[in-house]
Every structure is written in structure tokens, then in C-alpha cells.
Tab-separated table of C-alpha atoms in Angstrom:
chain	number	residue	atom	x	y	z
A	16	MET	CA	0.000	0.000	0.000
A	17	THR	CA	1.449	3.388	-0.922
A	18	ASP	CA	0.350	6.967	-0.465
A	19	THR	CA	-0.581	7.163	-4.123
A	20	ASP	CA	-2.613	3.989	-4.232
A	21	PRO	CA	-6.170	4.943	-5.279
A	22	LEU	CA	-7.475	2.133	-3.141
A	23	ASP	CA	-6.198	3.960	-0.093
A	24	ARG	CA	-9.498	5.767	-0.418
A	25	LEU	CA	-11.043	2.680	1.151
A	26	THR	CA	-9.501	3.771	4.441
A	27	VAL	CA	-12.368	6.255	4.607
A	28	LEU	CA	-14.462	3.289	5.675
A	29	ARG	CA	-12.524	3.121	8.942
A	30	ALA	CA	-14.111	6.427	9.958
A	31	LEU	CA	-17.357	4.667	10.771
A	32	ALA	CA	-15.657	3.351	13.897
A	33	ASP	CA	-15.685	6.872	15.322
A	34	GLU	CA	-19.480	6.947	15.113
A	35	VAL	CA	-20.172	3.527	16.587
A	36	SER	CA	-21.239	3.279	20.202
A	37	PRO	CA	-21.107	-0.267	21.507
A	38	PRO	CA	-24.084	-1.433	23.546
A	39	PRO	CA	-23.206	-2.271	27.151
A	40	ALA	CA	-20.647	-5.056	27.405
A	41	ALA	CA	-22.711	-6.617	30.170
A	42	ASP	CA	-25.551	-7.229	27.698
A	43	VAL	CA	-23.238	-9.115	25.368
A	44	ARG	CA	-21.784	-11.119	28.228
A	45	ARG	CA	-25.283	-12.042	29.368
A	46	ARG	CA	-26.071	-13.290	25.880
A	47	GLY	CA	-22.865	-15.322	25.931
A	48	ASP	CA	-23.806	-16.782	29.303
A	49	ARG	CA	-27.220	-17.775	27.943
A	50	ARG	CA	-25.572	-19.504	24.989
A	51	ARG	CA	-23.253	-21.329	27.357
A	52	ARG	CA	-26.140	-22.537	29.529
A	53	ARG	CA	-28.027	-23.757	26.455
A	54	ALA	CA	-24.947	-25.563	25.218
A	55	ARG	CA	-24.447	-27.235	28.568
A	56	ALA	CA	-28.055	-28.425	28.625
A	57	GLY	CA	-27.536	-29.776	25.132
A	58	MET	CA	-24.426	-31.599	26.219
A	59	VAL	CA	-26.305	-33.575	28.830
A	60	ALA	CA	-28.455	-34.924	26.035
A	61	ALA	CA	-25.383	-35.375	23.861
A	62	ALA	CA	-23.684	-37.465	26.517
A	63	VAL	CA	-26.683	-39.779	26.618
A	64	VAL	CA	-26.599	-40.073	22.841
A	65	ALA	CA	-22.903	-40.839	22.977
A	66	VAL	CA	-23.465	-43.612	25.478
A	67	VAL	CA	-26.147	-45.105	23.268
A	68	ALA	CA	-23.965	-44.717	20.221
A	69	VAL	CA	-21.178	-46.698	21.792
A	70	ALA	CA	-23.408	-49.247	23.455
A	71	VAL	CA	-25.347	-50.070	20.322
A	72	PRO	CA	-23.075	-51.621	17.727
A	73	VAL	CA	-23.835	-49.404	14.777
A	74	THR	CA	-21.378	-50.925	12.380
A	75	VAL	CA	-20.760	-48.870	9.343
A	76	LEU	CA	-17.174	-49.621	10.184
A	77	GLY	CA	-18.013	-53.180	11.130
A	78	THR	CA	-15.033	-53.587	13.384
A	79	GLY	CA	-16.271	-56.538	15.368
A	80	ASP	CA	-13.435	-55.660	17.656
A	81	ASP	CA	-13.747	-56.969	21.198
A	82	SER	CA	-11.436	-54.259	22.427
A	83	ARG	CA	-13.952	-51.633	21.439
A	84	PRO	CA	-14.369	-49.264	24.393
A	85	GLN	CA	-17.174	-50.002	26.779
A	86	PRO	CA	-20.078	-47.617	27.105
A	87	ALA	CA	-19.370	-44.654	29.233
A	88	GLY	CA	-21.161	-44.319	32.506
A	89	PRO	CA	-23.480	-41.465	33.207
A	90	THR	CA	-20.628	-39.396	34.598
A	91	ARG	CA	-18.672	-37.791	31.869
A	92	THR	CA	-15.063	-36.828	32.079
A	93	GLY	CA	-13.761	-33.920	30.117
A	94	PRO	CA	-15.588	-30.641	30.447
A	95	SER	CA	-15.414	-28.773	33.686
A	96	ALA	CA	-18.303	-26.688	34.831
A	97	THR	CA	-16.941	-23.625	33.122
A	98	GLU	CA	-14.725	-24.569	30.229
A	99	GLY	CA	-16.972	-26.290	27.690
A	100	VAL	CA	-16.735	-29.839	26.394
A	101	LEU	CA	-13.852	-29.715	23.977
A	102	SER	CA	-10.414	-29.270	25.391
A	103	GLU	CA	-6.819	-29.817	24.370
A	104	ALA	CA	-6.939	-33.138	26.173
A	105	LEU	CA	-8.761	-34.412	23.088
A	106	LEU	CA	-5.768	-33.717	20.860
A	107	ALA	CA	-3.367	-36.534	20.083
A	108	ASP	CA	0.138	-36.408	21.458
A	109	PRO	CA	2.587	-35.726	18.610
A	110	ALA	CA	4.602	-38.707	19.804
A	111	ASP	CA	1.669	-40.962	18.872
A	112	LEU	CA	1.802	-39.909	15.217
A	113	PRO	CA	3.637	-42.127	12.746
A	114	GLU	CA	7.110	-41.211	11.588
A	115	LEU	CA	7.351	-40.191	7.985
A	116	SER	CA	9.169	-42.241	5.464
A	117	PRO	CA	12.851	-42.739	6.226
A	118	GLU	CA	13.465	-41.608	2.649
A	119	VAL	CA	12.747	-38.034	3.665
A	120	SER	CA	14.663	-36.181	6.317
A	121	ALA	CA	11.687	-34.999	8.262
A	122	GLY	CA	11.887	-33.969	11.872
A	123	ALA	CA	9.487	-35.068	14.571
A	124	TRP	CA	5.871	-33.990	14.522
A	125	THR	CA	5.153	-30.878	16.517
A	126	GLY	CA	1.803	-29.416	17.401
A	127	THR	CA	0.887	-25.944	16.283
A	128	PRO	CA	-2.331	-23.904	16.430
A	129	LEU	CA	-4.342	-23.980	13.245
A	130	GLY	CA	-6.264	-20.829	13.982
A	131	THR	CA	-8.979	-20.161	11.484
A	132	ALA	CA	-7.282	-21.931	8.605
A	133	PRO	CA	-9.291	-24.728	6.962
A	134	VAL	CA	-8.850	-28.243	8.290
A	135	LEU	CA	-9.471	-29.921	4.950
A	136	ALA	CA	-7.993	-28.957	1.618
A	137	CYS	CA	-11.284	-29.943	0.034
A	138	GLN	CA	-13.381	-27.915	2.447
A	139	GLY	CA	-16.280	-26.227	0.719
A	140	ALA	CA	-17.064	-23.667	3.416
A	141	ALA	CA	-15.821	-22.453	6.745
A	142	LEU	CA	-16.162	-25.008	9.527
A	143	ARG	CA	-18.298	-22.545	11.437
A	144	SER	CA	-20.932	-22.916	8.738
A	145	LEU	CA	-21.545	-26.481	9.913
A	146	GLY	CA	-23.249	-25.081	12.998
A	147	ALA	CA	-21.239	-26.790	15.720
A	148	GLU	CA	-21.719	-25.502	19.208
A	149	GLU	CA	-18.019	-25.861	19.909
A	150	GLN	CA	-15.061	-26.594	17.750
A	151	LEU	CA	-11.425	-27.291	18.343
A	152	THR	CA	-8.790	-27.204	15.643
A	153	HIS	CA	-5.146	-28.089	15.695
A	154	ALA	CA	-2.289	-28.892	13.377
A	155	TYR	CA	0.888	-30.923	13.467
A	156	GLN	CA	3.861	-30.405	11.222
A	157	ALA	CA	6.837	-32.553	10.360
A	158	PRO	CA	9.502	-30.103	9.221
A	159	GLY	CA	11.828	-30.762	6.347
A	160	GLY	CA	15.557	-31.155	6.643
A	161	SER	CA	18.109	-28.422	6.237
A	162	GLY	CA	17.426	-26.182	3.266
A	163	GLN	CA	13.774	-27.159	3.128
A	164	ARG	CA	11.668	-24.288	4.313
A	165	TYR	CA	8.413	-26.142	4.008
A	166	PRO	CA	6.990	-28.950	6.105
A	167	LEU	CA	7.118	-32.414	4.614
A	168	GLY	CA	4.033	-33.489	6.456
A	169	VAL	CA	1.020	-31.650	7.795
A	170	ILE	CA	-1.797	-33.095	9.846
A	171	THR	CA	-4.797	-30.933	10.603
A	172	VAL	CA	-7.616	-31.789	12.956
A	173	GLY	CA	-11.044	-30.361	13.624
A	174	VAL	CA	-13.238	-31.606	16.460
A	175	LEU	CA	-16.811	-30.373	16.305
A	176	GLN	CA	-19.374	-30.753	19.030
A	177	PHE	CA	-23.031	-30.364	18.112
A	178	ASP	CA	-26.097	-29.757	20.197
A	179	ASP	CA	-27.968	-32.705	18.799
A	180	GLU	CA	-27.417	-35.742	16.641
A	181	GLU	CA	-29.523	-34.432	13.788
A	182	ALA	CA	-27.216	-31.453	13.450
A	183	ALA	CA	-24.197	-33.728	13.594
A	184	ASN	CA	-25.687	-36.022	10.950
A	185	THR	CA	-26.343	-33.088	8.652
A	186	ALA	CA	-22.822	-31.801	9.136
A	187	TYR	CA	-21.388	-35.259	8.488
A	188	ASP	CA	-23.242	-35.416	5.188
A	189	THR	CA	-21.957	-31.974	4.266
A	190	VAL	CA	-18.364	-32.905	5.012
A	191	GLN	CA	-18.775	-36.175	3.173
A	192	GLY	CA	-19.866	-34.112	0.174
A	193	TRP	CA	-16.704	-32.029	0.481
A	194	LEU	CA	-14.598	-35.155	0.524
A	195	ARG	CA	-16.432	-36.603	-2.463
A	196	ASP	CA	-16.549	-33.493	-4.652
A	197	CYS	CA	-13.588	-31.515	-3.279
A	198	PRO	CA	-14.891	-27.986	-3.873
A	199	ALA	CA	-11.745	-26.627	-2.144
A	200	THR	CA	-13.273	-23.175	-1.967
A	201	GLU	CA	-11.508	-22.415	1.317
A	202	THR	CA	-8.014	-23.305	0.169
A	203	GLY	CA	-7.995	-22.880	-3.581
A	204	ALA	CA	-6.128	-26.174	-3.841
A	205	GLU	CA	-5.409	-27.066	-7.448
A	206	THR	CA	-6.602	-30.613	-7.453
A	207	HIS	CA	-4.933	-33.173	-9.638
A	208	GLU	CA	-6.900	-36.165	-8.576
A	209	VAL	CA	-9.594	-37.106	-6.111
A	210	GLN	CA	-10.170	-40.763	-5.482
A	211	PRO	CA	-13.689	-41.989	-4.749
A	212	LEU	CA	-14.955	-41.640	-1.229
A	213	ALA	CA	-14.566	-44.825	0.743
A	214	PRO	CA	-15.541	-45.997	4.207
A	215	VAL	CA	-12.658	-46.108	6.612
A	216	GLY	CA	-11.484	-49.625	7.164
A	217	PRO	CA	-12.322	-51.718	10.220
A	218	GLY	CA	-10.232	-50.981	13.235
A	219	ALA	CA	-8.762	-47.781	11.918
A	220	VAL	CA	-11.064	-45.629	13.970
A	221	PRO	CA	-12.284	-47.224	17.161
A	222	ALA	CA	-15.375	-46.014	18.978
A	223	VAL	CA	-17.006	-44.172	16.126
A	224	GLU	CA	-20.243	-44.945	14.348
A	225	ARG	CA	-19.221	-44.110	10.832
A	226	ALA	CA	-16.272	-42.665	9.015
A	227	ALA	CA	-15.249	-42.008	5.451
A	228	ARG	CA	-12.059	-41.080	3.728
A	229	SER	CA	-11.005	-39.589	0.433
A	230	LEU	CA	-7.548	-39.361	-1.062
A	231	VAL	CA	-6.672	-36.249	-2.946
A	232	GLN	CA	-3.595	-34.995	-4.687
A	233	TYR	CA	-2.889	-31.320	-5.312
A	234	SER	CA	-0.023	-28.990	-6.134
A	235	ALA	CA	2.663	-28.213	-3.583
A	236	PRO	CA	3.851	-24.785	-4.698
A	237	GLN	CA	5.947	-24.517	-1.536
A	238	VAL	CA	8.473	-26.830	-3.143
A	239	CYS	CA	8.819	-24.967	-6.428
A	240	PRO	CA	7.444	-21.453	-6.051
A	241	ASP	CA	8.323	-20.756	-9.666
A	242	GLY	CA	6.607	-23.885	-10.937
A	243	GLY	CA	8.338	-26.383	-13.107
A	244	CYS	CA	8.308	-29.368	-10.780
A	245	ASP	CA	5.687	-31.962	-10.071
A	246	ALA	CA	5.735	-31.911	-6.305
A	247	ALA	CA	2.331	-32.619	-4.857
A	248	TRP	CA	0.581	-33.067	-1.571
A	249	PHE	CA	-0.839	-36.509	-1.070
A	250	ASP	CA	-3.654	-35.864	1.326
A	251	ALA	CA	-5.949	-38.329	3.061
A	252	GLN	CA	-9.005	-36.585	4.443
A	253	VAL	CA	-11.241	-38.264	6.954
A	254	VAL	CA	-14.557	-37.497	8.600
A	255	ALA	CA	-15.703	-39.577	11.553
A	256	GLN	CA	-18.828	-39.344	13.671
A	257	ALA	CA	-19.390	-40.420	17.239
A	258	GLY	CA	-22.840	-39.329	18.362
A	259	THR	CA	-22.932	-35.558	18.398
A	260	ARG	CA	-19.243	-35.220	17.697
A	261	LEU	CA	-17.485	-35.029	14.355
A	262	VAL	CA	-13.781	-35.374	13.819
A	263	LEU	CA	-12.239	-34.024	10.652
A	264	LEU	CA	-8.715	-35.040	9.826
A	265	SER	CA	-6.226	-34.450	7.072
A	266	HIS	CA	-2.909	-36.279	6.819
A	267	ALA	CA	-0.874	-34.756	4.003
A	268	GLU	CA	2.647	-35.496	2.873
A	269	ILE	CA	4.680	-33.895	0.127
A	270	ALA	CA	5.781	-36.216	-2.645
A	271	GLY	CA	5.209	-36.432	-6.382
A	272	PRO	CA	4.873	-37.606	-8.903
A	273	CYS	CA	5.022	-40.906	-7.041
A	274	PRO	CA	3.203	-41.346	-3.717
A	275	PRO	CA	5.126	-40.831	-0.481
A	276	GLY	CA	7.522	-43.689	0.112
A	277	PRO	CA	9.253	-45.782	1.021
A	278	GLY	CA	9.071	-47.885	-2.067
A	279	THR	CA	9.997	-47.908	-5.691
A	280	SER	CA	6.609	-48.495	-7.251
A	281	CYS	CA	4.842	-45.443	-8.570
A	282	GLU	CA	1.395	-46.688	-9.509
A	283	GLY	CA	-1.243	-48.940	-8.114
A	284	ASP	CA	-2.178	-49.991	-4.621
A	285	ALA	CA	1.339	-51.081	-3.729
A	286	ALA	CA	2.652	-47.582	-4.254
A	287	LEU	CA	0.060	-46.128	-1.919
A	288	ALA	CA	0.318	-48.800	0.749
A	289	PRO	CA	3.179	-47.378	2.864
A	290	TRP	CA	1.566	-43.964	2.965
A	291	LEU	CA	-1.861	-45.382	3.764
A	292	GLU	CA	-0.390	-47.310	6.673
A	293	ARG	CA	0.768	-44.017	8.136
A	294	VAL	CA	-2.637	-42.502	7.414
A	295	ASP	CA	-4.311	-45.342	9.292
A	296	ALA	CA	-1.985	-44.853	12.238
A	297	THR	CA	-2.696	-41.131	12.280
A	298	THR	CA	-6.424	-41.755	12.009
A	299	ALA	CA	-6.411	-44.151	14.920
A	300	ALA	CA	-4.355	-41.797	17.081
A	301	VAL	CA	-6.136	-38.575	16.261
A	302	VAL	CA	-9.731	-39.735	16.029
A	303	GLY	CA	-9.308	-42.128	18.933
A	304	GLN	CA	-8.109	-39.305	21.160
A	305	ALA	CA	-10.762	-36.898	19.916
A	306	VAL	CA	-13.549	-39.201	21.098
A	307	SER	CA	-11.674	-40.549	24.112
A	308	ASP	CA	-14.025	-38.836	26.559
A	309	LEU	CA	-17.095	-40.422	25.009
A	310	GLY	CA	-16.517	-44.030	25.766
B	22	MET	CA	-10.216	-14.239	29.773
B	23	ASP	CA	-11.789	-12.412	32.711
B	24	THR	CA	-14.522	-9.810	32.641
B	25	GLY	CA	-12.155	-6.862	32.720
B	26	ALA	CA	-10.042	-8.084	29.819
B	27	PHE	CA	-13.136	-8.974	27.816
B	28	ASP	CA	-14.745	-5.582	28.376
B	29	GLU	CA	-11.540	-3.806	27.445
B	30	LEU	CA	-11.296	-5.795	24.231
B	31	TYR	CA	-14.974	-5.184	23.561
B	32	HIS	CA	-14.793	-1.414	23.868
B	33	ALA	CA	-11.608	-1.169	21.835
B	34	ALA	CA	-12.462	-3.588	19.043
B	35	TYR	CA	-16.222	-3.317	18.649
B	36	PRO	CA	-16.237	-0.021	16.664
B	37	ARG	CA	-13.405	-1.168	14.394
B	38	LEU	CA	-15.058	-4.506	13.738
B	39	VAL	CA	-18.404	-2.900	12.931
B	40	ALA	CA	-16.712	-0.593	10.424
B	41	GLN	CA	-14.917	-3.524	8.799
B	42	LEU	CA	-17.956	-5.798	8.741
B	43	HIS	CA	-20.039	-2.977	7.335
B	44	ALA	CA	-17.602	-2.731	4.451
B	45	MET	CA	-17.779	-6.495	3.931
B	46	LEU	CA	-21.523	-6.931	4.331
B	47	GLY	CA	-22.866	-3.635	3.028
B	48	SER	CA	-25.238	-3.178	5.938
B	49	ARG	CA	-24.416	-1.470	9.186
B	50	ASP	CA	-27.309	-3.097	11.034
B	51	GLU	CA	-26.155	-6.493	9.869
B	52	ALA	CA	-22.604	-5.652	10.833
B	53	GLU	CA	-23.581	-4.631	14.347
B	54	GLU	CA	-25.692	-7.748	14.851
B	55	CYS	CA	-22.923	-10.023	13.661
B	56	VAL	CA	-20.273	-8.315	15.760
B	57	GLN	CA	-22.486	-8.524	18.840
B	58	GLU	CA	-23.064	-12.192	18.153
B	59	ALA	CA	-19.320	-12.719	17.760
B	60	PHE	CA	-18.640	-11.097	21.122
B	61	ALA	CA	-21.391	-13.171	22.730
B	62	ARG	CA	-19.763	-16.312	21.341
B	63	GLY	CA	-16.412	-14.950	22.421
B	64	TRP	CA	-17.656	-14.649	25.975
B	65	GLN	CA	-19.271	-18.077	25.743
B	66	HIS	CA	-15.904	-19.514	24.697
B	67	ARG	CA	-13.790	-17.069	26.632
B	68	ALA	CA	-11.089	-19.610	27.356
B	69	THR	CA	-10.618	-20.117	23.631
B	70	LEU	CA	-10.766	-16.392	22.979
B	71	GLY	CA	-8.201	-15.812	25.693
B	72	ARG	CA	-5.832	-18.293	24.080
B	73	ALA	CA	-6.215	-16.855	20.595
B	74	ASP	CA	-3.080	-15.249	19.195
B	75	HIS	CA	-5.183	-12.458	17.737
B	76	PRO	CA	-8.501	-12.182	19.596
B	77	GLU	CA	-9.733	-9.382	17.343
B	78	ALA	CA	-9.133	-11.558	14.293
B	79	TRP	CA	-10.967	-14.413	16.017
B	80	LEU	CA	-13.938	-12.130	16.624
B	81	ARG	CA	-13.885	-10.719	13.098
B	82	THR	CA	-13.820	-14.195	11.606
B	83	THR	CA	-16.622	-15.344	13.890
B	84	ALA	CA	-18.734	-12.340	12.960
B	85	TYR	CA	-18.096	-12.838	9.265
B	86	ARG	CA	-18.889	-16.538	9.395
B	87	PHE	CA	-22.020	-15.850	11.323
B	88	ALA	CA	-23.062	-13.471	8.566
B	89	VAL	CA	-22.282	-16.044	5.891
B	90	SER	CA	-24.151	-18.705	7.817
B	91	ARG	CA	-27.172	-16.439	8.039
B	92	TRP	CA	-27.043	-15.713	4.326
B	93	ARG	CA	-27.054	-19.406	3.609
B	94	LYS	CA	-29.999	-19.977	5.890
B	95	VAL	CA	-31.841	-17.152	4.221
B	96	VAL	CA	-31.151	-18.526	0.773
B	97	ARG	CA	-32.105	-22.050	1.801
B	98	GLY	CA	-35.221	-21.049	3.642
B	99	ARG	CA	-36.140	-18.161	1.354
B	100	ARG	CA	-37.085	-16.171	4.374
B	101	SER	CA	-35.941	-13.055	6.137
B	102	PRO	CA	-32.813	-13.175	8.285
B	103	ASP	CA	-33.292	-14.332	11.833
B	104	ARG	CA	-33.350	-11.147	13.851
B	105	ALA	CA	-33.743	-12.905	17.166
B	106	VAL	CA	-30.074	-12.709	18.035
B	107	GLY	CA	-30.400	-9.139	19.120
B	108	PRO	CA	-32.555	-6.076	18.941
B	109	THR	CA	-33.075	-4.544	15.550
B	110	LEU	CA	-30.664	-1.682	15.242
B	111	THR	CA	-31.329	1.590	13.569
B	112	ALA	CA	-28.086	3.157	12.495
B	113	PRO	CA	-27.589	6.807	11.631
B	114	GLU	CA	-26.816	7.677	8.047
B	115	VAL	CA	-23.209	7.574	6.898
B	116	SER	CA	-21.636	9.953	4.383
B	117	ALA	CA	-22.426	9.740	0.686
B	118	ASP	CA	-18.809	8.912	-0.018
B	119	HIS	CA	-18.986	6.081	2.491
B	120	VAL	CA	-22.136	4.732	0.858
B	121	ALA	CA	-20.557	4.948	-2.590
B	122	LEU	CA	-17.490	3.011	-1.456
B	123	VAL	CA	-19.551	0.317	0.198
B	124	ASP	CA	-21.754	0.068	-2.896
B	125	ALA	CA	-18.675	-0.288	-5.073
B	126	LEU	CA	-17.315	-3.030	-2.850
B	127	ALA	CA	-20.664	-4.791	-2.963
B	128	THR	CA	-20.250	-5.347	-6.692
B	129	LEU	CA	-17.235	-7.578	-6.107
B	130	PRO	CA	-17.285	-11.312	-5.428
B	131	GLU	CA	-17.367	-12.132	-1.724
B	132	ALA	CA	-13.800	-13.408	-1.488
B	133	GLN	CA	-12.320	-10.379	-3.257
B	134	ARG	CA	-14.356	-7.979	-1.166
B	135	ARG	CA	-13.265	-9.642	2.049
B	136	ALA	CA	-9.609	-9.593	1.024
B	137	LEU	CA	-9.748	-5.907	0.077
B	138	VAL	CA	-11.459	-4.929	3.309
B	139	LEU	CA	-9.021	-6.889	5.438
B	140	HIS	CA	-6.058	-5.394	3.600
B	141	TYR	CA	-7.161	-1.788	3.131
B	142	VAL	CA	-9.666	-1.211	5.909
B	143	ALA	CA	-8.387	-3.534	8.633
B	144	ASP	CA	-4.834	-2.707	7.496
B	145	LEU	CA	-3.668	-6.313	7.597
B	146	PRO	CA	-0.632	-7.407	5.578
B	147	VAL	CA	-1.206	-10.011	2.901
B	148	GLU	CA	0.128	-12.800	5.097
B	149	ALA	CA	-2.335	-11.946	7.861
B	150	VAL	CA	-5.195	-11.825	5.359
B	151	ALA	CA	-4.143	-15.270	4.190
B	152	ARG	CA	-4.114	-16.562	7.755
B	153	GLU	CA	-7.483	-15.088	8.556
B	154	THR	CA	-9.213	-16.281	5.419
B	155	GLY	CA	-7.466	-19.630	5.452
B	156	SER	CA	-6.210	-19.067	1.927
B	157	PRO	CA	-2.723	-19.360	0.475
B	158	VAL	CA	-0.836	-16.077	0.189
B	159	GLY	CA	-0.846	-16.428	-3.592
B	160	THR	CA	-4.603	-16.752	-3.624
B	161	VAL	CA	-4.964	-13.622	-1.509
B	162	LYS	CA	-2.638	-11.700	-3.801
B	163	ALA	CA	-4.706	-12.796	-6.774
B	164	ARG	CA	-7.920	-11.762	-5.061
B	165	LEU	CA	-6.458	-8.374	-4.174
B	166	SER	CA	-5.209	-7.889	-7.685
B	167	ARG	CA	-8.515	-8.849	-9.290
B	168	GLY	CA	-10.511	-6.879	-6.754
B	169	ARG	CA	-8.315	-3.881	-7.298
B	170	ALA	CA	-8.739	-4.091	-11.055
B	171	ALA	CA	-12.502	-4.333	-10.708
B	172	LEU	CA	-12.760	-1.615	-8.100
B	173	LEU	CA	-10.491	1.039	-9.596
B	174	PRO	CA	-12.874	2.226	-12.320
B	175	LEU	CA	-15.729	2.276	-9.825
B	176	LEU	CA	-13.701	4.338	-7.376
B	177	GLN	CA	-12.677	6.756	-10.097
B	178	ASP	CA	-16.293	7.018	-11.127
B	179	THR	CA	-17.495	7.761	-7.594
B	180	ALA	CA	-14.604	10.183	-7.051
B	181	GLY	CA	-15.644	12.033	-10.170
B	182	ARG	CA	-19.230	12.242	-8.978
B	183	SER	CA	-18.120	13.429	-5.513
B	184	SER	CA	-15.961	16.210	-6.910
B	185	SER	CA	-18.469	17.399	-9.513
């Protein structure tokens, strides 16, 4: 922005701030307190739904796994009386995330705030538009080696808590649509390929009712800012539902044109297998922790 | 975040946020409602707000998303916006120049308008606009460039009318 920029005229719009008189802060706080009380009342119902969801073997995943967590009792752990339901305790420990391929010199995963950035590359709208009562987002990065100023792996997580199961179901369907169609309106990702949506395999995500995953490949301009190389993000995006809670997850690694290694094959299932093993491990760690207070 | 810190943030940021949201949404009433809702949600989730690196950005994003969410509901339901979140506000008139600028912005696509307002009105650098909108820096630069190209003739036109 310079002094001669004609668009500097837009700064006139800041002047409105001088004319605005905020209503009393106490009124806004009261409204916030009312919202909080409503949310808490909703959570009592949500906890019951969660218990039912775990107790009744709804088996989209069809795990048949005897180690599946037992139904939670009527006393929930997690939210205190004042801090809401979602907390950082629901975020996976970086040490539980799988190491990247030994072919790349990535450092250990470290957690970092995601802020308001999208969780999914394919996201078709802001997460807030899904109508969750609470949401928690987080990211993990595996940095590159010396001379690489971009991360070699990025995992992003969104945990969304809804007032009721109908709202969660609707949101799940919306996210599933994002995974299937990859509108990518929030990120502008230049998609090379989106594989068909598929249910997440048995055992990958314990304690959830249903989950789906899509694999998508898009440009990684971080690697070659001037273009001219075929680096790409290989991104597995997952949505999982446990009662009134949704977990959104993206596990992305830089590679291209072949999938992230190790391995020498470049096409077919065998080429994807090593990467998908890491995706499964991430899914189990992240989603498992995100619903750990539900059952 | 305790009451004192929240109130201090509220009094400092509320007028700025209303001005910015007005530029994005084209309606001062709508802007005030959305900013109030954002602060209410901020107080509801005050622990989260207190941990935010940039609480004002958190509030601005919340207000904007609330507005977008309401638009979608309106479009889906083909009904008037839900006014139950707060009292209907009657704002005083703003200057003709202000109206002309907001009208010019309103002709732009939503993403371009938001980028321009964040950059020129909220005075955020491109990187901060990218963070706040969740878009790559390159995408923000493209939006600013396209928005600028679309807006320049409109601004020159309104400047000509103002000076004549």
C-alpha cells in the first residue's frame, strides 16, 4: 500500500468506527452466558446419545473388535463446569503420530495452532458454517531437513461438538460431500486427482459410528514457487462421527509424482500402501483421542 | 479471559469490527448484529478467545462466518434473516462517499471484497489476510489484484461524482 494507491481511499471506511457506540458489554456477556447454559443443557443430552452410540453396535465400520471401548457411565469426564466440552486433552500427542518415510529427512511432529485456517484442503465452506456448538482445531507439522523451508508433512484436525445428533448427521453429510466433490473453496487447492470416497477400514477408527475417507492430490507450490516441478501433496481426508461429535482429519505429505515412500513403485495400490499405513496410524491416534471422553 | 479483559477488548475492538464488517456486508445493522453475536460467542468460549493469538481476528472471523451462515440460511429457507439474536438496530446515516465506497465493494465477489477490506480497511498485511481467510498467500494476492482491477474504475467514477 502506498500513499498514491487509489485504493487507499477505502480507508475512509474506517471512519465509521468513530461513530459507533457499543451497547453495554454486560448485555453481550449475558447473551454469551445464555448460549453457554443452552450448550451445557444440550451436552447432557449429547452425553446420553454418545453412550447409546457406543453401546449399540452401529457398524458402518463393522469392526467386530472386542477391544472396542465399553459404554461410558453417566458421569462424563472432560468438560469442567466452566470450560466447555472440547479441550486440548482431546488432541493426540505428537509422539503418537507415525514417523514419515525414512526416505525423507523430516523432523518429529510438533503441534501448532491452526487458527482459522481450513482443516481440509477440500473444504467447501468455513467449519463454522456447519453449525457446531463448539469446535477445536489443531495442526501438526513434520519439518523438512536443512534447506527445506516447508513442512514435509502436515496433519490438521477439527473436532466439532453439536447440540444434537440431527445437526451432527447433517454436518457429516456436508463434510462427506466435500470429501467426495472436493470444492476446495476455502483453500484454492489445485486438485490433480480425487479418489472416490470410501468408508474407513475396520479398526482404523475405534469407537465411532461411521467414518469415510477420500484421497486427494494437489499442487505443492511450496516446493517450487516458480513452478516447473511436479511436487504434490498426497492428502488423506477423513470425517468420523461419534454421536454428536465429528472429527475431521487431514494427513498430508509432500511427494510427487510418485506417492510418499518408502518404495519404488509409482502406480497402483502397492505404491500407496506405505503412505496409507501411516494414514491409518494417524487416524487411529487422532480420532481415537478426539472421542476418548465419550466411551 | 476475565470480565475486565473482555470488556476492554470489547470497547476497543467493537467499533473497528463494525466498520470492517459494514464494508464487507454492506449493511451497518447487519454488521452490528454479527459483531455482537461474535462477542457473545467470544464470551461463551472465553477460554478459547483468551488463548487466541489475535482475539480481534478471532472475533472478526466469527462475525463474518455468522453473517455467511445467516445468508445461507436465508437462501435455503427463502425467508428473512433471523433477527432474534439481538434487537433490531437503527443506524444513523453515513456519508455519501462512504455509501458509494460500500456500494462499489458490494459489486465484487465475496472473497475479493473480504480480502480488500481486510487489507485496506483492517490494514492487515497479505500474510495476515491469508491466515485469517485460510487461503494461500498467492490466492490472496490474486484476489487483491482482481478486486483492485474491478474496483479502480468504480472508485474513479465515484470520485468524479463526488468532486463534480
